[in-house]
Tab-separated table of C-alpha atoms in Angstrom:
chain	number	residue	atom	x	y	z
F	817	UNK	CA	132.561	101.045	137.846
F	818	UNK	CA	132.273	103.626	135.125
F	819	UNK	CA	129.663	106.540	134.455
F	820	UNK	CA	130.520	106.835	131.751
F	821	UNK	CA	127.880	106.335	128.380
F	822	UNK	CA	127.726	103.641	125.888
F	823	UNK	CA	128.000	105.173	121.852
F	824	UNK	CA	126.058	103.064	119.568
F	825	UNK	CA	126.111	103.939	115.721
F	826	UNK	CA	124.489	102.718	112.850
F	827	UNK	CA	123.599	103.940	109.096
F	828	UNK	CA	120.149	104.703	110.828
F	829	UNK	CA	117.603	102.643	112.190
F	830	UNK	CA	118.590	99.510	112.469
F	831	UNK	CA	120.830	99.922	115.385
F	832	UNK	CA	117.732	100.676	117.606
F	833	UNK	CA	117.528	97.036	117.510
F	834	UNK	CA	120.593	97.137	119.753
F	835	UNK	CA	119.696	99.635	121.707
F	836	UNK	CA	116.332	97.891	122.770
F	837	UNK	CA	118.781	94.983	123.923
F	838	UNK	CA	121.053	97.065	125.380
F	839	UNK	CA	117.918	98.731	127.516
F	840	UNK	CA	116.762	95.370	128.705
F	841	UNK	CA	119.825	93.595	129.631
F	842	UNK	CA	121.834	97.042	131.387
F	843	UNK	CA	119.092	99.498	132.386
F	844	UNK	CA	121.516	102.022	134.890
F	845	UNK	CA	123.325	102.446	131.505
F	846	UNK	CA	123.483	105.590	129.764
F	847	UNK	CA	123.328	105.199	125.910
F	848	UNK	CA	124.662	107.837	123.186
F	849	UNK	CA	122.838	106.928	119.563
F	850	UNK	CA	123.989	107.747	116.177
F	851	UNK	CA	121.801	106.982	113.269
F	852	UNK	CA	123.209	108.003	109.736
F	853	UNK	CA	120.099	108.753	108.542
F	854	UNK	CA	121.168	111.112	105.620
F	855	UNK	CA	123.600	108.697	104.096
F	856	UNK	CA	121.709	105.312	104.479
F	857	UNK	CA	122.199	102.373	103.134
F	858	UNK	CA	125.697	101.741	104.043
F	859	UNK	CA	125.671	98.887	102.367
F	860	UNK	CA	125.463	99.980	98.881
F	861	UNK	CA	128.592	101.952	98.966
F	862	UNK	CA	132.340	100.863	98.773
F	863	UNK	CA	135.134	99.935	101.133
F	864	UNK	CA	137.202	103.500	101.326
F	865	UNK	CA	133.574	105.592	101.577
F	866	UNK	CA	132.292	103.060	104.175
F	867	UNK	CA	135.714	103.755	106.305
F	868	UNK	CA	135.541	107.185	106.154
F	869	UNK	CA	131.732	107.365	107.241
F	870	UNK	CA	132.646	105.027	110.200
F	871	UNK	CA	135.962	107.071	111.082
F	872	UNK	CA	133.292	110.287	111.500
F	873	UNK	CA	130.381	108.259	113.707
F	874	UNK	CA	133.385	107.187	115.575
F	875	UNK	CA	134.555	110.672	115.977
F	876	UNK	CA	131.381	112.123	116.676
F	877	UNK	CA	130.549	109.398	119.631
F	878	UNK	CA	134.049	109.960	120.825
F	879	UNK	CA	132.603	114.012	121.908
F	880	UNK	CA	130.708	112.626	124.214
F	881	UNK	CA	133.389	110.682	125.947
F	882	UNK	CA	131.956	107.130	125.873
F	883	UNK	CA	133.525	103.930	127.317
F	884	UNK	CA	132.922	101.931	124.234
F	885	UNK	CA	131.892	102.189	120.740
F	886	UNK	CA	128.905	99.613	119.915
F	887	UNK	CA	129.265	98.920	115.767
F	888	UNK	CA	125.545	98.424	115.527
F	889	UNK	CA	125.852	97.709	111.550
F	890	UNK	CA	127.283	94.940	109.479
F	891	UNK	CA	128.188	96.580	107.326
F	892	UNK	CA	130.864	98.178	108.855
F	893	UNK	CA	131.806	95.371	110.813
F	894	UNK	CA	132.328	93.090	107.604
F	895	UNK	CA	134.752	95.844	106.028
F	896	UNK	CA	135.922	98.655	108.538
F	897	UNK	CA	136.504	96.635	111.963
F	898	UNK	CA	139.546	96.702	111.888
F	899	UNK	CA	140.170	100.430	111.002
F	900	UNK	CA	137.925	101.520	114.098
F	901	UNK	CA	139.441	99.348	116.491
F	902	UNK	CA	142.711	101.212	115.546
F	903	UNK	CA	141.187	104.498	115.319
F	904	UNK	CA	139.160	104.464	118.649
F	905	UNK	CA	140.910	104.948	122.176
F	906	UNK	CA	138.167	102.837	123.706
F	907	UNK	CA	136.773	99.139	122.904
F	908	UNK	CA	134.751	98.372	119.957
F	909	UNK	CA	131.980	96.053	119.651
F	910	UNK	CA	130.793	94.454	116.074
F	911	UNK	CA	128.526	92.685	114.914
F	912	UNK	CA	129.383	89.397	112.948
F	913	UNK	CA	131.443	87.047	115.344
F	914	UNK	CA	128.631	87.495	118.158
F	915	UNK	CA	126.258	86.641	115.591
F	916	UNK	CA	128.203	83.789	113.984
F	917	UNK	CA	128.790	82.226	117.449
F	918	UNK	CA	124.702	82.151	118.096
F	919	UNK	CA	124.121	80.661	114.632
F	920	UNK	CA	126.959	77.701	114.605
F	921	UNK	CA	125.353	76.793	118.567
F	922	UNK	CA	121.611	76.867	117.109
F	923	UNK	CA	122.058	75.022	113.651
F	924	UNK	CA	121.185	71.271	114.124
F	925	UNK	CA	121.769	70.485	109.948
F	926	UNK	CA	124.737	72.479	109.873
F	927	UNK	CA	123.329	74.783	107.103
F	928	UNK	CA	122.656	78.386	107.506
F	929	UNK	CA	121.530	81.413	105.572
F	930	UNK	CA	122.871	84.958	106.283
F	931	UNK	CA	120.820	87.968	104.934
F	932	UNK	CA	122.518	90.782	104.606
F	933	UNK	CA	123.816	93.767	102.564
F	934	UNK	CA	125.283	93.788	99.308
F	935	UNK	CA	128.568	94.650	100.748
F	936	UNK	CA	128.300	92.420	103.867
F	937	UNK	CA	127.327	89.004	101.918
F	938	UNK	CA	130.349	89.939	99.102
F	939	UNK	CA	132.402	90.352	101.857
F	940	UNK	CA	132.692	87.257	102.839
F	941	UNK	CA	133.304	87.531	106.888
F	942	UNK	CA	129.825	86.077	107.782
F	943	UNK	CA	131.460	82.697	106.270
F	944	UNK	CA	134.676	83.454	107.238
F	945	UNK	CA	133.600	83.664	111.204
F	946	UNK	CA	131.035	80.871	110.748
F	947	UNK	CA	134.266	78.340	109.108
F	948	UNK	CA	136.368	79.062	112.089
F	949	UNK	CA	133.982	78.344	114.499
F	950	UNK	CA	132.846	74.911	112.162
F	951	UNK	CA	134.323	74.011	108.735
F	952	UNK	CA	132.111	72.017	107.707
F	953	UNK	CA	128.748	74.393	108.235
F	954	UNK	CA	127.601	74.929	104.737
F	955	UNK	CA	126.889	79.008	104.360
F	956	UNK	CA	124.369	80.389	102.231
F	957	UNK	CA	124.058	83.906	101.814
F	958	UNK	CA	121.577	86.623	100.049
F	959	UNK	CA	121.677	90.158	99.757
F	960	UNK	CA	118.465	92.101	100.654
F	961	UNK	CA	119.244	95.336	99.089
F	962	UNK	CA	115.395	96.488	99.586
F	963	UNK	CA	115.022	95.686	103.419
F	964	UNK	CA	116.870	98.764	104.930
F	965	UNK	CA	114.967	101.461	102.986
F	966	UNK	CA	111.730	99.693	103.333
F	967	UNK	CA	112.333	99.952	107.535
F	968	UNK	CA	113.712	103.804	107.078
F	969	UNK	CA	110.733	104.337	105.382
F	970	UNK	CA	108.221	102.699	108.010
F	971	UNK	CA	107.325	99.848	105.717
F	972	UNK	CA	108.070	97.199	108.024
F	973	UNK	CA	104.514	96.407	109.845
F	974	UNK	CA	103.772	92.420	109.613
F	975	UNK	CA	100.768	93.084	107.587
F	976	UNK	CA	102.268	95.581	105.290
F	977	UNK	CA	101.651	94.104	101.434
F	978	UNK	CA	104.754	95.617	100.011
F	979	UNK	CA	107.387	94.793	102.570
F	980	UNK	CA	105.738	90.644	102.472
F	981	UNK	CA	106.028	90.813	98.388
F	982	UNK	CA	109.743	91.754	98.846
F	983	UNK	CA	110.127	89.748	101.392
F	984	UNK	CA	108.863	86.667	99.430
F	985	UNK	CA	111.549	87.711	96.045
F	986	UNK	CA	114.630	87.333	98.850
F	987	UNK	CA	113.211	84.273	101.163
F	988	UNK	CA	111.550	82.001	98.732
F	989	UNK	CA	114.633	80.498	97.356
F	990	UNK	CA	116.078	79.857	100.991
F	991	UNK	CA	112.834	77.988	102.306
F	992	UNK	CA	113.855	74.667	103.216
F	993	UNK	CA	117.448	74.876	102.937
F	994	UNK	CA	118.742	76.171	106.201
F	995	UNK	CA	117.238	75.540	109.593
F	996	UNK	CA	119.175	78.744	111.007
F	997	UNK	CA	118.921	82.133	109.615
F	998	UNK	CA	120.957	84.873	110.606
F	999	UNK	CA	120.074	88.543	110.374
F	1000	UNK	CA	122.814	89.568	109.008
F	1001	UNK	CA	121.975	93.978	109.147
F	1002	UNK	CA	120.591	95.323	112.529
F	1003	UNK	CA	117.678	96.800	110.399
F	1004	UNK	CA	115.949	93.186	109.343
F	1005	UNK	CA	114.969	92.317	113.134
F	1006	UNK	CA	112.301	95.113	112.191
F	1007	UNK	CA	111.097	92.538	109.872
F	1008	UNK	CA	111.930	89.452	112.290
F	1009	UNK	CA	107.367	88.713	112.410
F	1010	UNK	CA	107.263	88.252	108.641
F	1011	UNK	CA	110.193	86.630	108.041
F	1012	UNK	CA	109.419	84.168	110.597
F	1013	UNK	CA	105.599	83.644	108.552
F	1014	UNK	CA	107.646	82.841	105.415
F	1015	UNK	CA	110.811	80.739	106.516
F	1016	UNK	CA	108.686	78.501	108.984
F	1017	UNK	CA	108.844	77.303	112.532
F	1018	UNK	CA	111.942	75.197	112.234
F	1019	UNK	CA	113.809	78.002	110.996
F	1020	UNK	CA	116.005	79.567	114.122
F	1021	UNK	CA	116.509	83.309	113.256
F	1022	UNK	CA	119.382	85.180	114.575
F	1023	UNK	CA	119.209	88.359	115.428
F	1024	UNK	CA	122.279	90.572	115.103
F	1025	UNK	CA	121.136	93.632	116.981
F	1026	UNK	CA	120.464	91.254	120.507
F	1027	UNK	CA	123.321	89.441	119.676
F	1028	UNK	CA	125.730	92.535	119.697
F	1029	UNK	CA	124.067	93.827	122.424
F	1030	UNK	CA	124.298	90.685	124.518
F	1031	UNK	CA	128.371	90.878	123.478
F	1032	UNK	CA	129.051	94.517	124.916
F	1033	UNK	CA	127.200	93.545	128.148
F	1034	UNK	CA	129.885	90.719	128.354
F	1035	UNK	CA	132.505	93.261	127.610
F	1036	UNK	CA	131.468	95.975	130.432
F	1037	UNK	CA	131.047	93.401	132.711
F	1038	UNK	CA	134.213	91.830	132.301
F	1039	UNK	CA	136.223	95.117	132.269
F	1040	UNK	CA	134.476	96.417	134.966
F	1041	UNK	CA	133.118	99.178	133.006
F	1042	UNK	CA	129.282	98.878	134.334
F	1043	UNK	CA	127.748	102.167	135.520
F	1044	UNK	CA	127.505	102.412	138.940
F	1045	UNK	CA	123.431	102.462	139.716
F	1046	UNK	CA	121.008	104.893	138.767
F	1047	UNK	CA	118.405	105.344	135.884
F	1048	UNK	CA	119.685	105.132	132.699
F	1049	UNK	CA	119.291	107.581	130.246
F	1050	UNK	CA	119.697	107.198	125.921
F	1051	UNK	CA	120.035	110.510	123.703
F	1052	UNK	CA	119.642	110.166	120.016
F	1053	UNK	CA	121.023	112.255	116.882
F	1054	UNK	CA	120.849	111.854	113.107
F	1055	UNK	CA	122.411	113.429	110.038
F	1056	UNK	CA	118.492	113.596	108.727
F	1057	UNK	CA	115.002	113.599	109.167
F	1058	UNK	CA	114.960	114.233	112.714
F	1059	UNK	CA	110.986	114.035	113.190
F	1060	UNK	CA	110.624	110.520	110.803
F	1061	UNK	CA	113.282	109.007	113.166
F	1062	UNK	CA	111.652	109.989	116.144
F	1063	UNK	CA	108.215	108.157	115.268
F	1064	UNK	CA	109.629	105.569	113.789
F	1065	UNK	CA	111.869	105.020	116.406
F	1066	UNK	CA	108.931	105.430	119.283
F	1067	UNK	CA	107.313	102.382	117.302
F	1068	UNK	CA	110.177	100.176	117.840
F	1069	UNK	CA	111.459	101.005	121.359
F	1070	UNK	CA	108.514	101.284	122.743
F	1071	UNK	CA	108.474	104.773	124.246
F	1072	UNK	CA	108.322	108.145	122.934
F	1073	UNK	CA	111.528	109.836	121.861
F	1074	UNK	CA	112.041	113.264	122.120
F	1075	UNK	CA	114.614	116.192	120.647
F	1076	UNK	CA	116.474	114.151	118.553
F	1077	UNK	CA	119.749	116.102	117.703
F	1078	UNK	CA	120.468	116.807	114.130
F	1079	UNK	CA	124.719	116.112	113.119
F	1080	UNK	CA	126.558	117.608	110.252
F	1081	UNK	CA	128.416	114.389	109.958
F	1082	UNK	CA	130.673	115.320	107.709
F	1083	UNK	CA	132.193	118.089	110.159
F	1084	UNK	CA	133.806	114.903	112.399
């Protein structure tokens, strides 16, 4: 058994996704968050800045002497995986091959979709996983550059007009070519309702935030690195806009969340 907390970072909200899995499925577990907040998207920016903003979210979580490191962000995972598993004295959880598994067991026609970041769908490792796992799955994929500051900014109700018109420019094209989707950036679970309206019923969506979640549960389990009873606790920090992340992130946990610590990032 271990006490000690679980660090979970992403460029900002998106991760929360994980988090609410993470609650669910290990609820004695305390949970360190770190949402990037002041440089979000990751996914816009290039391989060597992407590295170096993961190498200080790893350093920061590292303070608080976690047992693992949960990568809740695709973007990292598809380019800086490796570099934080070197870098990090404890294990590290990503996102795509938990995700990739869930997609290649749900697809019936053997075609799937993968939404993601600019960086994450030119990155190639959403295919990459999804080929080793079955060569012959055909692999669409489609950047949503629009998705992640639509859910930083709070746009991501089911009913909100400007989120669905989006929405409709990046799914249209995909209807009834894939049966399984996958979500390929924690932050487009946010908008799991409405994509779900546009892709259909058949359509099995993935979602990458329970999916990581579900794989460091595995992990502490398997190590033996499950807390030992008690409530569990979850303290959050971001490198901006401490009081929008707070009600936006009340919304999507489901509880309120109070003094959220504000990180000079680039100090770590």
């Amino acid at each position: 058994m271990d006490n000690r907390p679980v660090g979970v970072f992403d460029s900002g909200l998106g991760g929360l996704t994980a988090v609410r899995e993470l609650r669910r499925l290990l609820p004695n577990e305390d949970i360190v968050y770190f949402g990037d907040t002041g440089r979000c998207p990751y996914g816009t920016k290039g391989r060597v800045t992407i590295e170096r903003f993961a190498a200080q979210d790893i350093r920061f979580l590292l303070g608080f002497n976690v047992k693992v490191i949960v990568i809740a962000c695709n973007t990292v995972s598809s380019v800086a995986l490796e570099m934080a598993s070197e870098m990090s004295p404890v294990p590290v959880v990503g996102v795509i091959e938990s995700a990739a598994r869930a997609a290649s067991a749900a697809t019936k026609s053997g075609k799937i979709g993968v939404l993601g970041t600019f960086t994450t769908i030119t990155s190639g490792r959403y295919e990459q996983a999804l080929h080793a796992l079955q060569p012959s799955l055909t692999v669409t994929g489609r950047a949503c550059p629009m998705f992640v500051p639509l859910v930083e900014n709070g746009y991501f109700g089911r009913d909100c007009r400007v989120a669905e018109i989006i929405a409709h420019e990046y799914l249209d094209e995909l209807r009834g070519t894939v049966d399984t989707l996958i979500l390929g950036c924690t932050h487009y679970p946010i908008l799991k309702g409405m994509i779900a309206d546009i892709m259909g019923d058949g359509v099995a969506l993935i979602d990458t935030g329970r999916e990581t979640a579900m794989e460091a549960a595995r992990l502490l389990e398997h190590r033996g690195l499950l807390k030992d009873g008690g409530d569990g606790s979850a303290r959050f920090f971001v490198s901006d806009r401490t009081d929008d992340f707070a009600r936006l992130a009340a919304i999507l946990l489901g509880s309120p969340i109070e003094n959220v610590g504000l990180v000079k990032i680039d100090q770590y």
